[in-house]
Amino acid sequence: MIFNDKKITTKPKEEVISLRSNISKQEYQRVPMNVGGEMLDAAWLNNLRENNKTKKIYDSDPFVEVYQFRENFYGFLTDLLDGDNNYVWMYLIVGPEKAMLIDTSFGLGRLKDLVDEISGGKEVIVVNTHCSCDHSYGNCQFEKAYGHVDLVDDMNWKQNPGIWDYLFDEDGKSIWVDFEREDLIPFKKYEFIGVQDGHVFQLGGDYDVELVWLPGHQPGHAGYLDKKNRILIAGDAVCGGGVGLSGGSDFFADEHHARDKFQGSNIPSEDSRRTVTAYRDGLVRVSERMDEFDYIFGGHGTNDIDKNIIPSIIETCNKIIADPDCYDYKNGDRLQKMVPGWASIGYFENGV
C-alpha cells in the first residue's frame, strides 16, 4: 500500500464498518522508473510523496494520502487497486458553503468521513469525471453523484455489489494490492444525476465550478473548471502519463479486467465520442477558454500541469487524424503517439 511505517490508529465510528487496524504496516513503495516516457512522471510522483510538506494521512481514512495544493483545494492520492505501483487522484474543493468531491476512486476506506473532516462537515457535491472503477466506485458512500449526461446509463449499470469481485482471487485474497474485502465500505445504491456540458455547480457566494465535456477516453468524460483557483480538473483526459482513447477496441480486454463485467460500457467502442477526433474537438473547445485557467490537474500521475500543453496535444491529434500510421510505438494493439513536452496519446487503428 501507499503508507509509511508510522503507526496510525484507526478510530471507527459506531455507525460504519471498522477498517482493519494493521493497514499502516504496509510497505511504502516507490513508483518504478522503467516505463519509457513515464519516467519523469514517476520521478515527480515519488518526490511529491517523499518530500511534500502538506502531506497528511487522517485517522478517518488511512488509505488516502492528502495533499493541500491550494488554500481550499486538496488532492487525495490512493492506490489503483487493479494495478501494481500505480495511483489515482481524487480532488476536494472547499467552497464558502459547500464542498465538491471530484471522483471517488474504488471506495476503499471511509472516504465520506475524510471529506467531512477536511470540509468541516459542509454539504458535499460529488461529481465524476467518468465512470471507470478507479474514479467512481466510491460513489456508493454518498447519497447522490453528478456527471455528464452521457454517463448515466453506464453509471447506473455499474451500481451492483459485484463491482469489486474481480479484485479478488478464488480464495478471496486481493490480487494486485494488499487489502481486505472488509476494507471496502459495503455497496449502497445512490442517485446518479446527468447534466449537460456547461452545467454550473454553486459552492456558495460567487464560487462556481463548471462541467466541461472532454470525450475520447469515454463518451461522457468531463473535466471541472474551478475559475477561482484557475484550475481545470481534467480527469483522464490530461494526465501526467498521457491519455488512452477507447474508440475502435474493447479497450478493457486485458489481464486486469478480463473478469470485470462492469468495467466496460453499454456504448459501442465504435462510437464517435471515443475517438481521437472527439478528443481533439473537446480540447479545441477548452483552448478557446484558456484565459479562464492556468493549471491542469489530472486523474493519475503528475498534476499542476501548465495549460500551455493543450495546443501541443491538439497539434499531435491533428497529425494522428491526418495519418493514423504516424505512431511512435505500440503498446499491445494500442498505438502511441508522443506529444512534445508531455506524454503520449494512446489510440486504436479504428478509433481515429
CSV table of C-alpha atoms in Angstrom, one decimal:
chain,number,residue,atom,x,y,z
A,1,MET,CA,0.0,0.0,0.0
A,2,ILE,CA,1.0,3.6,-0.1
A,3,PHE,CA,1.8,4.4,3.5
A,4,ASN,CA,4.9,4.7,5.7
A,5,ASP,CA,5.6,2.5,8.7
A,6,LYS,CA,4.4,5.2,11.1
A,7,LYS,CA,1.7,3.9,13.4
A,8,ILE,CA,-1.8,5.1,12.6
A,9,THR,CA,-4.7,4.3,14.9
A,10,THR,CA,-8.0,3.9,13.1
A,11,LYS,CA,-10.9,5.3,15.1
A,12,PRO,CA,-14.1,3.9,13.5
A,13,LYS,CA,-17.4,5.5,14.2
A,14,GLU,CA,-20.1,3.3,15.6
A,15,GLU,CA,-22.3,3.6,12.5
A,16,VAL,CA,-19.7,2.5,10.0
A,17,ILE,CA,-17.7,-0.6,9.4
A,18,SER,CA,-14.4,-0.8,11.1
A,19,LEU,CA,-11.2,-0.8,9.0
A,20,ARG,CA,-8.6,-3.4,9.8
A,21,SER,CA,-6.0,-1.9,12.3
A,22,ASN,CA,-2.8,-3.1,10.6
A,23,ILE,CA,-3.2,-1.1,7.3
A,24,SER,CA,-0.4,1.3,8.3
A,25,LYS,CA,2.1,-1.6,8.4
A,26,GLN,CA,2.1,-1.9,4.6
A,27,GLU,CA,5.4,-1.2,3.0
A,28,TYR,CA,6.0,2.1,1.3
A,29,GLN,CA,6.9,1.5,-2.4
A,30,ARG,CA,8.4,4.0,-4.9
A,31,VAL,CA,6.9,4.1,-8.4
A,32,PRO,CA,9.4,2.2,-10.6
A,33,MET,CA,11.1,4.4,-13.2
A,34,ASN,CA,11.3,1.9,-16.0
A,35,VAL,CA,8.4,2.7,-18.3
A,36,GLY,CA,9.8,4.9,-21.1
A,37,GLY,CA,8.0,8.2,-21.4
A,38,GLU,CA,6.5,7.8,-17.9
A,39,MET,CA,9.9,8.0,-16.1
A,40,LEU,CA,9.6,11.7,-15.4
A,41,ASP,CA,6.0,11.2,-14.3
A,42,ALA,CA,7.2,8.6,-11.8
A,43,ALA,CA,10.0,10.8,-10.6
A,44,TRP,CA,7.6,13.7,-9.9
A,45,LEU,CA,5.2,11.4,-8.0
A,46,ASN,CA,8.0,9.9,-5.9
A,47,ASN,CA,9.3,13.3,-5.0
A,48,LEU,CA,5.8,14.5,-4.0
A,49,ARG,CA,5.1,11.6,-1.8
A,50,GLU,CA,8.5,11.7,-0.1
A,51,ASN,CA,9.1,15.4,0.3
A,52,ASN,CA,5.8,17.4,0.1
A,53,LYS,CA,5.3,19.2,3.5
A,54,THR,CA,1.5,19.3,3.2
A,55,LYS,CA,1.1,15.5,3.0
A,56,LYS,CA,-1.1,14.1,5.7
A,57,ILE,CA,-2.8,10.8,6.5
A,58,TYR,CA,-6.0,11.1,8.5
A,59,ASP,CA,-7.3,8.5,11.0
A,60,SER,CA,-10.7,8.7,9.4
A,61,ASP,CA,-9.4,7.2,6.1
A,62,PRO,CA,-5.8,5.9,6.3
A,63,PHE,CA,-5.9,4.6,2.8
A,64,VAL,CA,-5.6,8.1,1.4
A,65,GLU,CA,-2.7,10.5,1.3
A,66,VAL,CA,-4.0,14.1,1.4
A,67,TYR,CA,-2.1,17.0,-0.2
A,68,GLN,CA,-3.1,20.6,0.0
A,69,PHE,CA,-2.4,22.2,-3.4
A,70,ARG,CA,-4.2,25.5,-2.8
A,71,GLU,CA,-5.8,27.1,0.2
A,72,ASN,CA,-9.1,25.4,-0.4
A,73,PHE,CA,-8.0,22.7,-2.9
A,74,TYR,CA,-6.9,19.2,-1.9
A,75,GLY,CA,-5.6,16.2,-3.8
A,76,PHE,CA,-6.4,12.7,-2.4
A,77,LEU,CA,-4.0,10.1,-3.6
A,78,THR,CA,-4.8,6.4,-3.3
A,79,ASP,CA,-3.8,3.0,-4.7
A,80,LEU,CA,-5.0,1.8,-8.1
A,81,LEU,CA,-6.4,-1.4,-6.8
A,82,ASP,CA,-6.1,-3.3,-10.1
A,83,GLY,CA,-2.6,-2.3,-10.9
A,84,ASP,CA,0.8,-2.6,-9.3
A,85,ASN,CA,2.6,0.5,-8.1
A,86,ASN,CA,0.1,2.9,-9.6
A,87,TYR,CA,-2.1,5.5,-8.1
A,88,VAL,CA,-5.2,7.6,-8.7
A,89,TRP,CA,-6.2,11.1,-7.7
A,90,MET,CA,-9.4,12.5,-6.3
A,91,TYR,CA,-9.8,16.2,-5.6
A,92,LEU,CA,-11.7,18.2,-3.0
A,93,ILE,CA,-12.7,21.9,-3.3
A,94,VAL,CA,-13.9,23.5,-0.1
A,95,GLY,CA,-16.2,26.4,-1.1
A,96,PRO,CA,-17.8,29.1,1.2
A,97,GLU,CA,-20.9,27.0,1.8
A,98,LYS,CA,-20.5,23.6,0.1
A,99,ALA,CA,-17.6,21.3,-0.8
A,100,MET,CA,-17.1,19.4,-4.1
A,101,LEU,CA,-15.5,16.0,-4.3
A,102,ILE,CA,-14.3,15.2,-7.8
A,103,ASP,CA,-14.1,11.4,-8.3
A,104,THR,CA,-14.3,8.8,-5.6
A,105,SER,CA,-11.8,6.1,-6.6
A,106,PHE,CA,-12.6,2.5,-5.7
A,107,GLY,CA,-14.4,3.2,-2.4
A,108,LEU,CA,-11.6,1.7,-0.2
A,109,GLY,CA,-11.9,3.2,3.3
A,110,ARG,CA,-14.2,5.8,4.8
A,111,LEU,CA,-13.9,8.4,2.1
A,112,LYS,CA,-17.1,10.2,3.2
A,113,ASP,CA,-15.7,10.6,6.8
A,114,LEU,CA,-12.5,12.1,5.4
A,115,VAL,CA,-14.3,14.6,3.2
A,116,ASP,CA,-16.5,15.6,6.2
A,117,GLU,CA,-13.4,16.1,8.4
A,118,ILE,CA,-11.5,18.3,5.9
A,119,SER,CA,-14.5,20.3,4.8
A,120,GLY,CA,-15.7,20.9,8.4
A,121,GLY,CA,-18.9,19.0,7.7
A,122,LYS,CA,-20.1,21.1,4.8
A,123,GLU,CA,-22.6,19.7,2.3
A,124,VAL,CA,-20.6,17.9,-0.3
A,125,ILE,CA,-21.4,17.8,-4.0
A,126,VAL,CA,-20.0,14.6,-5.5
A,127,VAL,CA,-19.1,14.6,-9.2
A,128,ASN,CA,-17.3,12.2,-11.6
A,129,THR,CA,-15.0,12.8,-14.5
A,130,HIS,CA,-16.0,9.4,-15.9
A,131,CYS,CA,-17.4,6.0,-14.8
A,132,SER,CA,-14.3,3.8,-14.6
A,133,CYS,CA,-13.9,1.7,-11.5
A,134,ASP,CA,-10.9,3.8,-10.2
A,135,HIS,CA,-12.9,7.0,-10.5
A,136,SER,CA,-16.5,6.2,-9.4
A,137,TYR,CA,-16.8,3.0,-7.3
A,138,GLY,CA,-16.7,5.1,-4.1
A,139,ASN,CA,-19.9,6.9,-5.1
A,140,CYS,CA,-21.9,4.4,-3.1
A,141,GLN,CA,-20.7,6.1,0.1
A,142,PHE,CA,-22.8,9.1,-0.8
A,143,GLU,CA,-26.5,9.7,-1.5
A,144,LYS,CA,-26.0,11.0,-5.0
A,145,ALA,CA,-23.4,12.0,-7.6
A,146,TYR,CA,-23.3,14.1,-10.8
A,147,GLY,CA,-21.6,13.8,-14.1
A,148,HIS,CA,-22.1,14.3,-17.8
A,149,VAL,CA,-25.4,13.1,-19.1
A,150,ASP,CA,-23.7,10.5,-21.4
A,151,LEU,CA,-22.5,8.7,-18.2
A,152,VAL,CA,-26.0,8.0,-16.8
A,153,ASP,CA,-26.7,4.5,-18.4
A,154,ASP,CA,-23.2,3.1,-17.7
A,155,MET,CA,-23.1,4.6,-14.1
A,156,ASN,CA,-26.4,3.0,-13.2
A,157,TRP,CA,-25.4,-0.3,-14.8
A,158,LYS,CA,-22.4,-0.4,-12.5
A,159,GLN,CA,-24.5,0.0,-9.4
A,160,ASN,CA,-24.1,-3.6,-8.2
A,161,PRO,CA,-22.5,-5.2,-5.2
A,162,GLY,CA,-20.3,-7.3,-7.6
A,163,ILE,CA,-18.3,-4.4,-8.9
A,164,TRP,CA,-15.3,-5.3,-6.8
A,165,ASP,CA,-15.3,-9.1,-7.4
A,166,TYR,CA,-12.6,-9.0,-10.0
A,167,LEU,CA,-10.1,-7.6,-7.5
A,168,PHE,CA,-10.0,-10.9,-5.6
A,169,ASP,CA,-9.0,-14.4,-6.4
A,170,GLU,CA,-11.0,-17.6,-5.8
A,171,ASP,CA,-9.8,-17.7,-2.2
A,172,GLY,CA,-10.9,-14.1,-1.6
A,173,LYS,CA,-7.4,-12.6,-1.5
A,174,SER,CA,-6.8,-9.3,-3.2
A,175,ILE,CA,-4.8,-9.8,-6.5
A,176,TRP,CA,-2.8,-6.7,-7.1
A,177,VAL,CA,-2.8,-4.6,-3.9
A,178,ASP,CA,-2.8,-5.8,-0.3
A,179,PHE,CA,-6.1,-5.1,1.3
A,180,GLU,CA,-9.1,-7.0,2.8
A,181,ARG,CA,-12.6,-7.2,1.4
A,182,GLU,CA,-13.9,-5.7,4.6
A,183,ASP,CA,-11.9,-2.5,3.9
A,184,LEU,CA,-14.4,-1.7,1.2
A,185,ILE,CA,-17.4,0.1,2.6
A,186,PRO,CA,-20.5,-2.0,1.7
A,187,PHE,CA,-22.3,-1.2,-1.5
A,188,LYS,CA,-25.3,1.0,-1.3
A,189,LYS,CA,-27.5,2.4,-4.2
A,190,TYR,CA,-27.2,6.1,-4.9
A,191,GLU,CA,-28.8,8.5,-7.3
A,192,PHE,CA,-26.7,9.5,-10.3
A,193,ILE,CA,-27.7,12.8,-12.0
A,194,GLY,CA,-26.6,13.5,-15.5
A,195,VAL,CA,-26.1,17.2,-16.5
A,196,GLN,CA,-25.2,18.9,-19.8
A,197,ASP,CA,-21.9,20.4,-20.9
A,198,GLY,CA,-21.5,23.8,-19.2
A,199,HIS,CA,-23.6,23.0,-16.2
A,200,VAL,CA,-22.5,25.1,-13.2
A,201,PHE,CA,-22.3,23.9,-9.6
A,202,GLN,CA,-22.6,26.6,-6.9
A,203,LEU,CA,-20.4,26.2,-3.8
A,204,GLY,CA,-21.7,29.4,-2.1
A,205,GLY,CA,-21.3,33.1,-2.9
A,206,ASP,CA,-19.8,33.5,-6.3
A,207,TYR,CA,-17.8,30.3,-6.2
A,208,ASP,CA,-18.9,28.3,-9.2
A,209,VAL,CA,-17.4,25.1,-10.8
A,210,GLU,CA,-18.4,24.2,-14.3
A,211,LEU,CA,-18.6,20.8,-16.0
A,212,VAL,CA,-16.6,20.8,-19.3
A,213,TRP,CA,-17.3,17.9,-21.7
A,214,LEU,CA,-14.0,16.2,-22.7
A,215,PRO,CA,-14.8,13.0,-24.6
A,216,GLY,CA,-12.4,10.5,-26.0
A,217,HIS,CA,-11.3,8.4,-23.1
A,218,GLN,CA,-15.0,7.7,-22.6
A,219,PRO,CA,-18.0,9.2,-24.4
A,220,GLY,CA,-19.2,11.0,-21.2
A,221,HIS,CA,-15.8,12.0,-19.9
A,222,ALA,CA,-15.8,15.5,-18.4
A,223,GLY,CA,-13.5,18.0,-16.6
A,224,TYR,CA,-14.4,20.5,-14.0
A,225,LEU,CA,-13.3,24.2,-14.3
A,226,ASP,CA,-12.6,25.9,-10.9
A,227,LYS,CA,-12.4,29.5,-12.0
A,228,LYS,CA,-11.5,30.9,-8.6
A,229,ASN,CA,-8.4,28.7,-8.4
A,230,ARG,CA,-7.9,29.0,-12.2
A,231,ILE,CA,-7.7,25.2,-12.4
A,232,LEU,CA,-9.1,22.6,-14.8
A,233,ILE,CA,-9.6,19.2,-13.2
A,234,ALA,CA,-9.3,17.1,-16.3
A,235,GLY,CA,-9.7,13.5,-15.1
A,236,ASP,CA,-8.1,11.1,-17.5
A,237,ALA,CA,-8.2,13.5,-20.4
A,238,VAL,CA,-4.9,15.1,-19.5
A,239,CYS,CA,-2.8,13.0,-17.1
A,240,GLY,CA,0.9,13.2,-16.3
A,241,GLY,CA,1.4,9.9,-18.1
A,242,GLY,CA,-0.7,10.7,-21.2
A,243,VAL,CA,-4.2,9.7,-22.3
A,244,GLY,CA,-5.8,6.5,-23.6
A,245,LEU,CA,-8.7,6.7,-26.0
A,246,SER,CA,-11.1,3.9,-26.2
A,247,GLY,CA,-12.5,4.0,-29.7
A,248,GLY,CA,-12.0,1.1,-32.0
A,249,SER,CA,-11.2,-1.6,-29.5
A,250,ASP,CA,-12.6,-3.4,-26.5
A,251,PHE,CA,-10.1,-1.3,-24.5
A,252,PHE,CA,-10.6,-3.2,-21.3
A,253,ALA,CA,-9.9,-6.7,-22.6
A,254,ASP,CA,-6.6,-7.1,-20.6
A,255,GLU,CA,-5.5,-9.3,-17.8
A,256,HIS,CA,-6.7,-6.9,-15.2
A,257,HIS,CA,-10.3,-6.6,-16.4
A,258,ALA,CA,-11.0,-9.9,-18.1
A,259,ARG,CA,-13.0,-10.9,-15.1
A,260,ASP,CA,-14.6,-7.5,-14.6
A,261,LYS,CA,-18.0,-7.5,-16.2
A,262,PHE,CA,-18.7,-3.9,-15.0
A,263,GLN,CA,-15.6,-2.2,-16.3
A,264,GLY,CA,-16.8,-1.9,-19.9
A,265,SER,CA,-19.6,0.2,-21.4
A,266,ASN,CA,-23.0,-0.1,-22.9
A,267,ILE,CA,-21.8,2.3,-25.6
A,268,PRO,CA,-20.1,0.5,-28.5
A,269,SER,CA,-16.4,1.0,-28.9
A,270,GLU,CA,-17.1,2.3,-32.5
A,271,ASP,CA,-19.0,5.3,-31.0
A,272,SER,CA,-17.6,8.6,-32.4
A,273,ARG,CA,-17.3,10.1,-28.9
A,274,ARG,CA,-14.5,7.7,-28.1
A,275,THR,CA,-12.2,8.8,-31.0
A,276,VAL,CA,-9.1,10.9,-31.5
A,277,THR,CA,-11.3,13.4,-33.4
A,278,ALA,CA,-13.7,13.7,-30.5
A,279,TYR,CA,-10.8,14.2,-28.1
A,280,ARG,CA,-9.2,16.8,-30.3
A,281,ASP,CA,-12.5,18.7,-30.7
A,282,GLY,CA,-13.0,18.8,-26.9
A,283,LEU,CA,-9.6,20.2,-26.4
A,284,VAL,CA,-10.2,22.8,-29.1
A,285,ARG,CA,-13.2,24.0,-27.2
A,286,VAL,CA,-11.1,24.2,-24.0
A,287,SER,CA,-8.3,26.0,-25.8
A,288,GLU,CA,-10.8,28.8,-26.6
A,289,ARG,CA,-11.2,29.3,-22.8
A,290,MET,CA,-7.5,29.3,-21.7
A,291,ASP,CA,-7.9,32.8,-20.3
A,292,GLU,CA,-10.0,31.2,-17.6
A,293,PHE,CA,-7.5,28.8,-16.1
A,294,ASP,CA,-3.7,28.3,-15.7
A,295,TYR,CA,-3.2,24.8,-14.5
A,296,ILE,CA,-4.4,21.2,-15.1
A,297,PHE,CA,-4.9,18.5,-12.5
A,298,GLY,CA,-5.4,15.0,-14.0
A,299,GLY,CA,-6.6,11.7,-12.7
A,300,HIS,CA,-3.2,10.0,-12.5
A,301,GLY,CA,0.5,10.9,-12.0
A,302,THR,CA,1.8,14.4,-12.3
A,303,ASN,CA,-0.6,17.3,-11.7
A,304,ASP,CA,-0.5,21.1,-11.6
A,305,ILE,CA,0.5,20.9,-15.3
A,306,ASP,CA,0.7,24.2,-17.2
A,307,LYS,CA,-2.3,24.8,-19.5
A,308,ASN,CA,0.0,25.6,-22.5
A,309,ILE,CA,0.4,21.9,-23.1
A,310,ILE,CA,-3.1,21.9,-24.7
A,311,PRO,CA,-2.0,23.3,-28.1
A,312,SER,CA,0.7,20.7,-28.4
A,313,ILE,CA,-1.8,17.9,-27.7
A,314,ILE,CA,-4.2,19.4,-30.3
A,315,GLU,CA,-1.4,19.5,-32.8
A,316,THR,CA,-0.5,15.9,-32.2
A,317,CYS,CA,-4.1,14.9,-32.5
A,318,ASN,CA,-4.2,16.6,-35.9
A,319,LYS,CA,-1.2,14.6,-37.0
A,320,ILE,CA,-2.8,11.3,-36.0
A,321,ILE,CA,-6.1,12.2,-37.8
A,322,ALA,CA,-4.1,13.1,-40.9
A,323,ASP,CA,-2.0,9.9,-40.8
A,324,PRO,CA,-3.1,7.3,-38.3
A,325,ASP,CA,0.1,5.3,-39.1
A,326,CYS,CA,2.3,8.1,-37.7
A,327,TYR,CA,2.5,6.5,-34.3
A,328,ASP,CA,5.9,6.3,-32.4
A,329,TYR,CA,5.5,2.9,-30.8
A,330,LYS,CA,2.9,0.2,-29.9
A,331,ASN,CA,1.6,-0.8,-26.5
A,332,GLY,CA,-0.1,-4.1,-27.3
A,333,ASP,CA,-2.6,-3.3,-30.0
A,334,ARG,CA,-2.7,0.3,-29.0
A,335,LEU,CA,-0.8,2.9,-31.0
A,336,GLN,CA,1.1,5.5,-29.1
A,337,LYS,CA,2.0,9.0,-30.4
A,338,MET,CA,4.3,11.2,-28.3
A,339,VAL,CA,3.2,14.8,-27.6
A,340,PRO,CA,6.2,17.2,-27.4
A,341,GLY,CA,6.7,18.3,-23.8
A,342,TRP,CA,4.1,15.9,-22.4
A,343,ALA,CA,3.5,12.2,-22.8
A,344,SER,CA,1.7,10.1,-25.3
A,345,ILE,CA,-1.8,9.7,-26.9
A,346,GLY,CA,-2.9,6.1,-27.0
A,347,TYR,CA,-5.4,5.2,-29.7
A,348,PHE,CA,-6.5,2.3,-31.8
A,349,GLU,CA,-6.3,1.8,-35.5
A,350,ASN,CA,-10.1,2.1,-35.9
A,351,GLY,CA,-10.5,4.8,-33.3
A,352,VAL,CA,-9.4,7.9,-35.2
